[in-house]
Coordinates of C-alpha atoms in Angstrom, one line a residue:
Chain A
M1 CA 71.9 40.2 65.0
A2 CA 74.4 42.6 66.9
S3 CA 74.0 45.2 64.2
A4 CA 70.5 45.7 64.7
A5 CA 69.7 47.2 67.8
P6 CA 71.9 50.2 67.0
R7 CA 70.0 50.8 63.3
S8 CA 66.7 50.9 65.0
R9 CA 68.0 53.5 67.3
R10 CA 69.5 55.4 64.4
A11 CA 65.9 55.1 62.8
G12 CA 64.6 56.9 65.6
R13 CA 62.1 54.7 66.8
T14 CA 62.0 51.9 68.9
V15 CA 60.1 48.7 69.1
P16 CA 57.8 48.6 72.3
A17 CA 59.3 45.5 74.7
R18 CA 56.2 43.8 74.7
V19 CA 55.3 43.8 70.7
P20 CA 57.4 40.5 70.1
Y21 CA 56.1 38.7 73.0
A22 CA 52.1 39.8 71.7
F23 CA 53.5 38.2 68.1
L24 CA 54.7 35.1 70.3
A25 CA 51.6 34.7 72.3
P26 CA 49.4 32.6 70.1
A27 CA 52.5 29.9 69.3
I28 CA 53.5 30.2 73.0
S29 CA 49.8 29.7 74.0
L30 CA 49.5 26.4 71.9
F31 CA 52.7 24.7 72.4
T32 CA 52.4 25.1 75.8
L33 CA 48.8 23.7 75.7
M34 CA 49.8 20.9 73.1
F35 CA 53.3 20.1 73.9
L36 CA 54.3 21.0 76.9
I37 CA 51.6 20.5 79.7
P38 CA 51.0 17.0 77.8
I39 CA 54.9 15.8 78.1
G40 CA 54.5 16.8 81.6
Y41 CA 51.5 15.3 82.3
T42 CA 53.2 12.4 80.8
G43 CA 55.9 12.7 83.3
Y44 CA 53.0 13.0 86.0
L45 CA 51.6 9.9 84.9
S46 CA 54.5 8.0 84.7
L47 CA 55.1 8.4 88.5
R48 CA 51.3 7.3 89.3
K49 CA 49.2 4.1 89.7
I50 CA 46.0 2.7 90.8
Q51 CA 45.6 1.5 94.0
V52 CA 43.0 -1.4 94.3
T53 CA 41.1 -1.3 97.7
G54 CA 38.9 -4.4 98.9
L55 CA 37.7 -5.9 95.7
G56 CA 37.9 -3.2 93.6
L57 CA 34.2 -2.7 93.6
G58 CA 31.9 0.4 94.0
R59 CA 33.2 4.2 93.8
G60 CA 36.6 4.9 95.7
S61 CA 37.8 1.4 95.5
R62 CA 40.2 2.5 92.8
R63 CA 42.3 5.5 93.9
E64 CA 45.2 7.0 92.1
V65 CA 48.2 6.8 94.2
H66 CA 52.3 7.7 94.3
A67 CA 54.3 4.8 92.5
G68 CA 57.6 5.8 92.5
L69 CA 59.7 4.4 89.5
A70 CA 57.8 1.3 89.9
N71 CA 56.5 1.6 86.0
Y72 CA 59.6 2.6 84.9
R73 CA 61.0 -0.5 86.6
E74 CA 57.9 -2.7 85.2
A75 CA 58.6 -0.9 81.7
L76 CA 62.4 -1.6 82.0
A77 CA 61.7 -5.0 82.9
D78 CA 59.4 -5.9 80.3
G79 CA 60.7 -8.3 78.0
E80 CA 57.9 -7.2 75.3
L81 CA 59.4 -3.9 74.9
W82 CA 62.9 -4.5 74.4
D83 CA 62.2 -7.0 71.6
S84 CA 59.8 -4.3 70.3
M85 CA 63.0 -2.0 70.4
L86 CA 65.2 -4.7 68.8
R87 CA 63.0 -5.5 65.9
V88 CA 62.2 -1.8 64.9
L89 CA 66.6 -1.2 65.3
L90 CA 66.7 -4.2 62.7
Y91 CA 64.1 -2.9 60.4
G92 CA 66.1 1.0 61.2
G93 CA 69.1 -1.0 60.3
M94 CA 67.9 -1.7 57.0
L95 CA 65.5 0.9 56.1
V96 CA 67.6 4.0 56.3
P97 CA 71.1 2.8 54.8
T98 CA 69.0 1.8 52.1
M99 CA 66.6 4.9 51.8
L100 CA 69.2 7.3 51.7
G101 CA 71.5 5.5 49.8
L102 CA 69.1 5.4 46.8
A103 CA 67.8 9.1 47.4
L104 CA 71.5 10.0 47.5
L105 CA 72.4 8.2 44.1
F106 CA 68.7 9.3 42.5
A107 CA 70.0 13.0 43.5
L108 CA 73.8 12.4 41.8
L109 CA 72.0 11.4 38.8
L110 CA 69.2 13.8 38.6
D111 CA 72.2 16.3 38.9
E112 CA 74.3 14.7 35.9
A113 CA 73.5 16.6 32.9
R114 CA 73.8 13.5 30.7
A115 CA 71.4 11.5 31.8
R116 CA 67.7 11.5 30.1
A117 CA 64.4 11.4 31.4
R118 CA 65.4 13.3 34.3
R119 CA 62.4 15.9 35.3
F120 CA 60.2 12.5 34.7
S121 CA 62.1 10.2 37.0
R122 CA 62.3 13.3 39.6
I123 CA 58.4 13.5 39.6
A124 CA 57.6 9.4 39.5
I125 CA 59.9 9.1 42.2
F126 CA 58.8 12.0 44.1
L127 CA 55.6 10.7 43.8
P128 CA 55.0 8.1 46.8
Y129 CA 55.4 11.1 49.3
A130 CA 52.0 12.4 48.2
V131 CA 50.5 8.4 49.6
P132 CA 50.0 8.5 53.0
A133 CA 51.7 5.5 54.9
V134 CA 48.7 3.8 55.5
I135 CA 47.7 3.8 52.1
A136 CA 50.9 2.8 50.9
S137 CA 51.1 0.1 53.4
L138 CA 47.4 -0.8 51.6
L139 CA 48.7 -1.2 48.5
W140 CA 52.0 -3.1 49.0
G141 CA 49.9 -5.5 51.6
F142 CA 47.9 -6.3 48.9
L143 CA 50.7 -6.5 46.1
Y144 CA 52.3 -8.9 48.9
L145 CA 49.8 -11.5 49.5
P146 CA 50.4 -15.1 47.2
S147 CA 47.0 -14.5 45.0
V148 CA 47.8 -10.5 44.1
S149 CA 51.7 -10.6 44.0
P150 CA 52.6 -10.5 40.1
V151 CA 56.1 -12.2 41.3
Q152 CA 54.3 -15.0 43.0
Y153 CA 52.3 -15.3 39.7
L154 CA 55.2 -15.4 36.9
L155 CA 56.8 -17.6 39.9
T156 CA 53.8 -20.2 39.7
A157 CA 53.8 -20.0 36.0
A158 CA 57.1 -21.0 35.7
G159 CA 56.4 -24.0 38.4
G160 CA 58.2 -22.2 40.8
P161 CA 57.5 -22.7 45.1
E162 CA 55.2 -20.0 47.3
V163 CA 57.0 -17.3 48.8
N164 CA 55.4 -15.3 51.5
P165 CA 56.8 -11.4 51.8
L166 CA 54.3 -11.6 55.1
G167 CA 56.2 -14.1 56.5
P168 CA 57.9 -14.3 60.3
T169 CA 61.2 -13.2 59.0
A170 CA 60.5 -11.8 55.8
I171 CA 58.1 -9.0 56.7
F172 CA 61.2 -7.0 58.0
F173 CA 62.1 -6.4 54.6
S174 CA 58.6 -6.2 53.2
I175 CA 57.7 -3.0 55.8
A176 CA 60.8 -2.1 54.9
N177 CA 60.2 -1.9 51.2
I178 CA 57.2 0.4 51.9
A179 CA 59.2 2.8 53.8
V180 CA 62.1 2.7 51.4
W181 CA 59.1 3.3 48.9
G182 CA 57.3 6.3 50.3
G183 CA 60.7 7.8 51.4
T184 CA 63.4 7.7 48.8
G185 CA 61.7 10.4 46.9
F186 CA 61.0 13.4 49.5
N187 CA 64.9 12.7 50.4
M188 CA 66.2 12.6 47.3
I189 CA 64.5 16.5 46.4
V190 CA 66.1 17.4 49.9
I191 CA 69.9 16.3 48.6
Y192 CA 69.0 17.4 44.9
T193 CA 68.2 20.8 46.2
A194 CA 70.9 21.0 48.3
L195 CA 73.6 20.1 45.5
R196 CA 71.8 22.6 42.8
A197 CA 73.1 25.2 45.5
V198 CA 76.6 24.3 44.7
P199 CA 78.4 26.5 43.3
Q200 CA 79.3 25.5 39.5
E201 CA 82.6 26.6 39.5
L202 CA 83.3 24.1 41.9
Y203 CA 83.5 21.6 39.7
E204 CA 84.7 23.4 36.6
S205 CA 88.3 23.1 38.3
A206 CA 87.6 19.8 39.1
R207 CA 87.2 18.7 35.8
I208 CA 89.6 21.3 34.6
D209 CA 92.3 19.1 37.3
G210 CA 91.1 15.7 35.4
C211 CA 88.2 14.3 37.7
G212 CA 85.5 12.1 35.9
P213 CA 82.0 12.2 37.2
V214 CA 82.3 9.3 39.5
Q215 CA 85.1 11.4 41.3
V216 CA 83.6 14.6 41.1
A217 CA 80.4 13.1 42.9
L218 CA 82.5 11.3 45.5
R219 CA 84.9 14.4 46.3
I220 CA 83.0 17.7 46.0
K221 CA 79.2 16.7 45.7
I222 CA 79.1 14.4 48.6
P223 CA 81.1 16.0 50.8
M224 CA 79.2 19.7 49.9
V225 CA 75.8 17.7 50.6
L226 CA 76.5 16.6 53.7
P227 CA 74.8 18.7 55.9
A228 CA 71.6 17.8 54.1
L229 CA 72.8 13.8 54.8
I230 CA 72.9 14.5 58.1
M231 CA 69.7 16.3 58.2
T232 CA 67.8 13.4 56.5
F233 CA 69.5 10.9 58.5
V234 CA 68.0 12.4 61.9
F235 CA 64.9 12.7 60.5
S236 CA 64.6 9.2 59.6
L237 CA 66.1 8.2 62.7
I238 CA 63.6 9.9 64.3
A239 CA 60.8 8.3 62.1
T240 CA 61.9 4.8 62.3
L241 CA 61.9 4.6 66.1
Q242 CA 58.0 6.0 65.9
V243 CA 56.9 3.3 63.1
F244 CA 53.3 2.3 63.8
S245 CA 51.2 3.0 60.4
E246 CA 52.8 0.4 58.2
P247 CA 52.5 -2.8 60.6
T248 CA 49.3 -1.5 61.8
T249 CA 47.9 -1.5 58.3
L250 CA 49.6 -4.9 57.7
R251 CA 48.3 -7.0 60.4
P252 CA 44.9 -7.9 59.3
L253 CA 46.7 -9.4 56.3
T254 CA 49.2 -11.9 58.2
N255 CA 50.1 -13.1 61.6
A256 CA 53.5 -12.5 61.5
L257 CA 52.8 -9.4 63.5
S258 CA 52.1 -9.1 67.7
S259 CA 50.3 -6.2 69.0
S260 CA 53.2 -5.2 70.3
W261 CA 55.6 -5.4 67.1
S262 CA 57.0 -1.8 67.3
P263 CA 57.3 0.6 70.6
L264 CA 54.8 2.7 69.5
M265 CA 52.2 -0.2 68.6
K266 CA 53.6 -1.5 72.4
I267 CA 52.8 1.8 73.9
Y268 CA 49.2 2.2 72.4
Q269 CA 48.7 -1.2 73.3
D270 CA 49.1 -0.4 77.3
A271 CA 47.7 2.7 76.8
F272 CA 44.4 1.9 75.3
V273 CA 43.8 -2.3 75.1
T274 CA 45.5 -2.7 78.4
G275 CA 44.2 0.3 79.9
D276 CA 47.4 0.9 81.9
T277 CA 48.2 4.3 81.0
Y278 CA 50.8 4.7 83.7
L279 CA 53.1 1.9 82.4
A280 CA 52.0 3.6 79.1
A281 CA 53.1 7.0 80.3
A282 CA 56.6 5.3 81.7
T283 CA 57.3 3.3 78.7
S284 CA 56.8 6.7 76.4
I285 CA 59.4 8.7 78.6
V286 CA 61.9 5.8 77.9
L287 CA 61.3 5.8 74.3
A288 CA 61.0 9.9 74.0
T289 CA 64.7 9.8 75.9
L290 CA 65.9 7.1 74.0
T291 CA 65.3 9.1 70.7
L292 CA 66.6 12.2 72.2
V293 CA 69.8 10.7 73.2
L294 CA 70.4 9.0 69.6
S295 CA 69.7 11.8 67.6
L296 CA 71.3 14.8 69.8
G297 CA 74.2 12.5 70.4
F298 CA 74.6 12.1 66.6
L299 CA 74.0 15.7 65.8
R300 CA 76.6 16.3 68.4
L301 CA 79.2 13.6 67.3
V302 CA 79.0 15.3 63.6
Q303 CA 78.4 18.9 65.1
S304 CA 76.1 19.5 62.7
R305 CA 74.7 22.8 61.8
A306 CA 71.4 21.7 60.8
F307 CA 69.6 22.7 64.0
G308 CA 70.3 25.5 65.8
Q309 CA 71.4 27.4 62.8
E310 CA 71.5 30.8 63.3
S311 CA 70.2 33.3 60.7
Chain B
M1 CA 77.5 29.1 28.9
T2 CA 79.5 27.1 26.4
T3 CA 80.5 24.6 29.1
A4 CA 77.2 24.2 30.4
S5 CA 75.7 23.2 26.3
R6 CA 78.8 20.8 25.8
R7 CA 77.9 19.3 28.7
T8 CA 74.3 18.5 27.9
R9 CA 75.3 17.0 24.4
G10 CA 76.6 13.9 25.7
F11 CA 74.5 10.8 26.7
A12 CA 75.0 8.3 29.8
P13 CA 72.7 5.5 29.1
L14 CA 73.5 3.7 32.6
P15 CA 72.4 6.7 35.0
T16 CA 69.2 7.0 32.4
A17 CA 68.8 3.6 33.0
I18 CA 69.0 3.7 36.8
L19 CA 66.6 6.8 37.0
L20 CA 64.1 5.2 34.8
L21 CA 64.3 2.2 37.1
G22 CA 63.8 3.9 40.3
A23 CA 60.7 5.2 38.3
A24 CA 59.3 2.2 37.6
Y25 CA 60.0 1.1 41.2
C26 CA 57.6 4.3 42.3
L27 CA 55.0 3.9 39.8
L28 CA 54.4 0.3 40.6
P29 CA 52.0 0.5 43.1
V30 CA 50.4 3.8 41.9
A31 CA 49.8 1.6 38.5
W32 CA 48.5 -1.6 40.3
V33 CA 45.8 0.3 41.9
V34 CA 44.5 1.8 38.7
V35 CA 44.3 -1.7 37.7
A36 CA 43.1 -3.4 40.7
S37 CA 40.2 -0.4 40.8
S38 CA 38.5 -2.0 37.9
K39 CA 38.4 -5.7 39.1
T40 CA 35.8 -7.5 40.8
T41 CA 36.7 -9.0 44.1
G42 CA 36.8 -12.5 42.0
Q43 CA 39.1 -11.3 39.6
L44 CA 41.4 -9.7 42.5
F45 CA 42.4 -12.4 43.7
S46 CA 42.5 -14.8 40.5
T47 CA 43.3 -12.6 37.2
F48 CA 47.2 -11.9 36.5
T49 CA 47.5 -8.2 38.9
F50 CA 47.9 -5.9 36.3
A51 CA 45.2 -7.4 34.2
P52 CA 42.4 -5.1 33.9
G53 CA 38.8 -5.7 34.8
G54 CA 35.9 -4.0 33.6
A55 CA 34.1 -2.9 37.2
L56 CA 35.5 -0.1 37.7
L57 CA 33.1 2.2 37.4
D58 CA 30.4 -0.4 39.6
N59 CA 33.7 0.0 42.2
I60 CA 33.4 3.6 42.3
A61 CA 28.8 3.3 42.9
D62 CA 29.2 0.3 45.2
L63 CA 32.1 2.9 47.4
S64 CA 30.0 5.8 47.0
T65 CA 26.6 3.8 48.1
W66 CA 28.3 1.9 51.4
H67 CA 26.8 3.0 54.2
D68 CA 25.1 6.0 52.9
G69 CA 27.8 7.8 51.1
L70 CA 30.5 7.2 54.3
Y71 CA 33.6 7.3 52.2
W72 CA 32.7 10.6 51.1
R73 CA 32.6 12.1 54.1
W74 CA 35.9 10.8 55.2
V75 CA 37.4 12.3 52.2
A76 CA 35.6 15.7 53.5
N77 CA 36.8 15.4 56.4
T78 CA 40.3 14.9 55.4
A79 CA 40.3 18.1 53.4
L80 CA 39.0 19.4 56.4
Y81 CA 41.6 18.5 58.8
A82 CA 44.4 18.8 56.5
G83 CA 43.4 22.0 54.7
V84 CA 42.3 23.9 57.7
G85 CA 45.3 22.3 59.8
G86 CA 47.7 23.5 57.0
V87 CA 46.3 27.2 57.0
L88 CA 46.4 27.6 60.5
S89 CA 49.6 25.9 60.6
A90 CA 51.1 28.5 58.1
A91 CA 49.5 31.3 59.7
L92 CA 50.8 30.7 63.2
S93 CA 54.5 29.3 61.8
G94 CA 54.2 33.1 59.6
V95 CA 53.7 35.5 62.8
T96 CA 56.0 33.5 64.8
G97 CA 58.8 33.1 61.9
Y98 CA 58.3 36.7 61.5
A99 CA 58.9 37.7 65.1
L100 CA 61.8 35.2 66.1
A101 CA 63.6 36.8 62.6
K102 CA 63.2 40.3 62.8
F103 CA 62.7 41.6 66.2
H104 CA 65.5 41.2 69.5
F105 CA 64.6 40.7 72.6
P106 CA 65.4 39.1 76.1
G107 CA 64.5 35.3 75.6
R108 CA 64.4 34.9 71.8
N109 CA 66.9 32.1 71.7
V110 CA 65.5 30.3 74.4
I111 CA 62.0 30.4 73.2
F112 CA 63.1 29.7 69.4
N113 CA 65.3 26.1 70.7
V114 CA 62.5 25.1 73.2
L115 CA 59.9 25.4 70.2
L116 CA 62.2 23.5 67.7
A117 CA 63.3 20.8 70.4
G118 CA 59.5 19.9 69.8
V119 CA 60.8 18.3 66.4
L120 CA 62.3 15.8 68.4
V121 CA 59.3 14.5 70.6
P122 CA 57.9 11.4 69.3
S123 CA 54.3 11.6 68.5
I124 CA 52.8 9.3 70.9
V125 CA 54.4 10.8 73.8
L126 CA 52.3 13.7 72.8
A127 CA 49.1 11.9 71.6
V128 CA 48.7 9.6 74.8
P129 CA 48.2 12.2 76.8
Q130 CA 46.4 15.0 74.3
Y131 CA 43.8 12.6 74.6
L132 CA 43.7 12.3 78.2
L133 CA 43.6 16.2 78.4
L134 CA 40.9 16.4 76.1
A135 CA 39.0 13.8 77.4
K136 CA 38.6 16.0 80.7
V137 CA 37.5 19.0 78.7
G138 CA 35.1 16.2 76.7
L139 CA 36.6 17.2 73.4
T140 CA 38.1 13.8 72.4
D141 CA 35.9 12.5 69.3
T142 CA 35.6 16.0 67.9
Y143 CA 36.9 17.5 65.1
L144 CA 38.6 19.8 67.3
S145 CA 40.4 17.0 69.3
V146 CA 42.5 16.2 65.7
L147 CA 42.6 20.1 64.6
L148 CA 44.0 22.0 67.9
P149 CA 47.5 19.5 68.1
S150 CA 47.9 20.2 64.5
I151 CA 48.2 23.6 64.4
V152 CA 51.6 24.1 65.9
S153 CA 54.2 23.0 63.9
P154 CA 57.7 23.4 65.3
Y155 CA 58.9 22.8 61.8
G156 CA 57.1 25.2 60.1
I157 CA 57.9 27.6 62.9
Y158 CA 61.7 26.8 62.1
L159 CA 61.2 27.2 58.3
A160 CA 59.0 30.5 58.8
R161 CA 61.8 31.8 60.8
I162 CA 65.0 31.2 58.1
Y163 CA 62.6 31.9 55.0
A164 CA 61.6 35.6 57.3
A165 CA 65.4 35.9 57.8
A166 CA 66.7 35.5 54.1
S167 CA 64.3 37.0 52.4
L168 CA 63.2 40.3 54.2
P169 CA 65.6 42.6 54.4
D170 CA 66.0 44.5 57.5
S171 CA 66.1 48.0 55.9
L172 CA 62.6 47.6 54.5
V173 CA 61.0 46.7 58.4
E174 CA 63.2 49.7 59.4
A175 CA 61.9 52.2 56.6
A176 CA 58.3 51.5 57.4
R177 CA 59.2 51.6 60.9
T178 CA 60.4 55.5 60.2
D179 CA 57.4 56.0 58.7
G180 CA 55.4 55.4 61.9
A181 CA 53.5 52.3 60.5
Q182 CA 52.2 49.7 63.5
E183 CA 54.2 46.8 63.9
W184 CA 51.1 44.8 63.2
R185 CA 50.6 46.8 59.8
I186 CA 54.1 46.2 59.0
F187 CA 53.8 42.1 59.4
R188 CA 50.5 42.3 57.2
S189 CA 51.3 44.8 54.3
I190 CA 55.0 44.3 53.8
A191 CA 56.3 41.2 55.6
L192 CA 53.5 38.8 54.6
P193 CA 53.6 39.4 51.1
V194 CA 57.3 38.7 51.0
M195 CA 56.8 35.4 53.0
V196 CA 54.3 34.3 51.0
P197 CA 56.0 31.5 48.9
G198 CA 58.0 30.1 52.2
L199 CA 54.4 30.3 53.6
V200 CA 53.1 28.0 51.1
T201 CA 56.1 25.7 51.7
V202 CA 54.7 25.5 55.2
F203 CA 51.2 24.7 54.5
L204 CA 52.2 22.0 52.0
F205 CA 54.5 20.4 54.6
Q206 CA 51.7 20.8 57.5
F207 CA 49.1 19.0 54.7
V208 CA 51.2 16.4 54.0
A209 CA 52.0 15.9 57.7
V210 CA 47.9 16.2 58.7
W211 CA 46.9 14.0 55.8
N212 CA 49.4 11.4 56.5
N213 CA 49.2 11.5 60.2
F214 CA 47.4 8.2 61.0
L215 CA 48.1 7.9 65.1
L216 CA 46.3 11.1 66.0
P217 CA 42.9 10.6 64.6
F218 CA 43.1 6.6 65.2
I219 CA 43.5 7.4 68.7
M220 CA 41.6 10.6 69.4
L221 CA 38.5 9.5 67.0
G222 CA 35.6 6.9 68.0
D223 CA 32.4 7.8 65.4
D224 CA 33.2 6.7 62.1
G225 CA 31.4 9.8 60.7
K226 CA 34.7 11.8 61.8
F227 CA 37.6 9.6 60.4
P228 CA 39.9 11.2 58.0
V229 CA 40.5 8.7 54.8
T230 CA 43.0 6.8 56.5
V231 CA 41.6 5.6 59.5
G232 CA 38.5 4.6 57.6
L233 CA 40.4 2.4 54.9
Y234 CA 42.1 1.0 57.7
T235 CA 38.5 -0.1 59.6
M236 CA 37.3 -1.1 56.1
L237 CA 40.4 -3.3 55.7
N238 CA 40.4 -4.8 59.0
Q239 CA 36.3 -5.9 58.3
G240 CA 37.6 -7.5 55.1
N241 CA 38.6 -10.5 57.0
T242 CA 34.6 -11.5 57.2
T243 CA 33.7 -9.6 54.1
P244 CA 35.9 -10.2 51.5
A245 CA 34.2 -7.9 48.9
L246 CA 35.4 -5.1 51.3
Y247 CA 38.9 -5.4 49.8
T248 CA 37.7 -4.0 45.9
L249 CA 35.9 -1.3 47.8
V250 CA 39.1 -0.5 50.3
I251 CA 41.1 -0.3 46.7
T252 CA 38.9 2.0 45.1
G253 CA 39.2 4.2 47.8
S254 CA 42.6 4.2 48.1
L255 CA 42.6 5.1 44.5
L256 CA 40.2 7.9 44.6
S257 CA 41.7 9.3 47.9
I258 CA 45.6 9.6 46.3
L259 CA 44.5 11.0 43.0
P260 CA 43.5 14.8 43.9
L261 CA 46.8 14.7 45.9
I262 CA 49.1 13.6 43.2
A263 CA 46.8 16.3 41.2
L264 CA 47.8 19.1 43.9
F265 CA 51.4 17.9 44.1
L266 CA 51.7 18.1 40.6
T267 CA 50.2 21.6 40.2
L268 CA 52.2 23.3 43.1
Q269 CA 55.4 21.6 42.8
R270 CA 57.1 25.0 41.8
Y271 CA 55.9 26.7 44.8
W272 CA 57.4 24.4 47.1
R273 CA 60.8 26.1 48.1
I274 CA 62.8 22.8 49.2
D275 CA 65.7 24.7 49.5
L276 CA 64.7 25.9 52.9
I277 CA 65.1 22.5 54.6
S278 CA 68.3 21.4 52.7
G279 CA 70.1 24.6 53.6
G280 CA 70.2 25.9 50.0
L281 CA 68.9 29.2 51.0
K282 CA 71.8 31.2 52.3
G283 CA 70.5 33.1 55.8

């Protein structure tokens, strides 16, 4: 960065000051319109409420007034919101370690030259990335139905009991399974690509020192791909807190999912079904703050180079 | 190279078995949807999961005529949202990433960090106010309401910047500048061709992101003629409670909609520069 300024002076021609801003103008305007203004508007709405005068009939009887922090108090005191957060934390607690653990395992195995069928496995495991969450949930949702499930078919044939993966407790595992299925391949590719960038000499010297493949994986490979692991962890965390498509798609197939099962479903419910945009705005801000605190807190904790990396 | 060939000579059964198990798990639902698309509604809930039926062509015909071919309209809409959204997003990321990587100007890092922070904003925080604001200008329930929010991709800008910084030597830009080329021309005819592989990656990421996005069209659209496949199939599944015959159509529709995407992936895989995101590309 420091060397560029003198170099352009040496070239005898400097870039007019307005040029970089002209290049950035489309992105900045769209970002302002689609990110900054909506975020600001959410903040504004979260501090407003509807005041009903008289019987609430006729024009002018419903006015938007300043509400102070009333919406935040209501949002934070809402047991349904905390229940949904708790459910999502439980769900994420199962999902993220399983998905990233499998992704890391598969990536290490793909990097193992003595394993066969590596190309086929890589493509097969990556394939679910091409399937949108709604369609993935649809496919698994049918496979969970006792009348369709292959597991149930075999169980019944063997005289076994009926199991219901769409029951109140099992549903956590069932939704987590859909997300593991959909997300493992992509994370595997990210980690595998990072593994391939590790200089081979590092392994050679370890092998000369008598390390086996497992030792090489634990002592060299995993530490070397730590930045990729940290990044996949943060993205998985953000995605988990925002889970919406999977439980929403499964709802028509089961009674075990309430309309406010996840925080996003709760906000959707408040905004578009109940029609309390103001409460929904306050709840969104609470969720956004929580996401930011968790992900930035984690990044600070590990002092990652995944974000804000200088070129 | 002798060490490399020595290593490939062995065969490790356990790693191979684990990989194949993982592959089987990932292929299972895809294999099922292929089989299930050939079943009648009755067979769907009575015959063994992987026992094929003979009704695939009937199912496709039924799906195609359902509500005057509404399904194919959803497919076309999805192609439009994801395709146009992806192309515009890659173009915008290219211009922006290039400027952030190759120009030095006051506020560069502030602008970059603010754009990048967009990655962390939960989608609902944007989707609800985007809906309310677009409603004020009468744009909800239009193609634009889904396209406009899909163009800016903070992640795409981040990738394009890294790619420009790593693949485009400053000297090349400087040389063109010395020759008196205009800045836009330098970008168009020198930077852009070099950045193409990176921008293909941005396009693919955004294409998948838009195609995968359920919440935004779900909130924005009311007219089922503008739905993408995901929202369309969801509403069909919802009606399945009262009309079980729709289940077969939903399953056939799922199969038909993921096949082209899988094909696209298999053909475009080698253009993916995943090393961009895993930090393997040295800037």
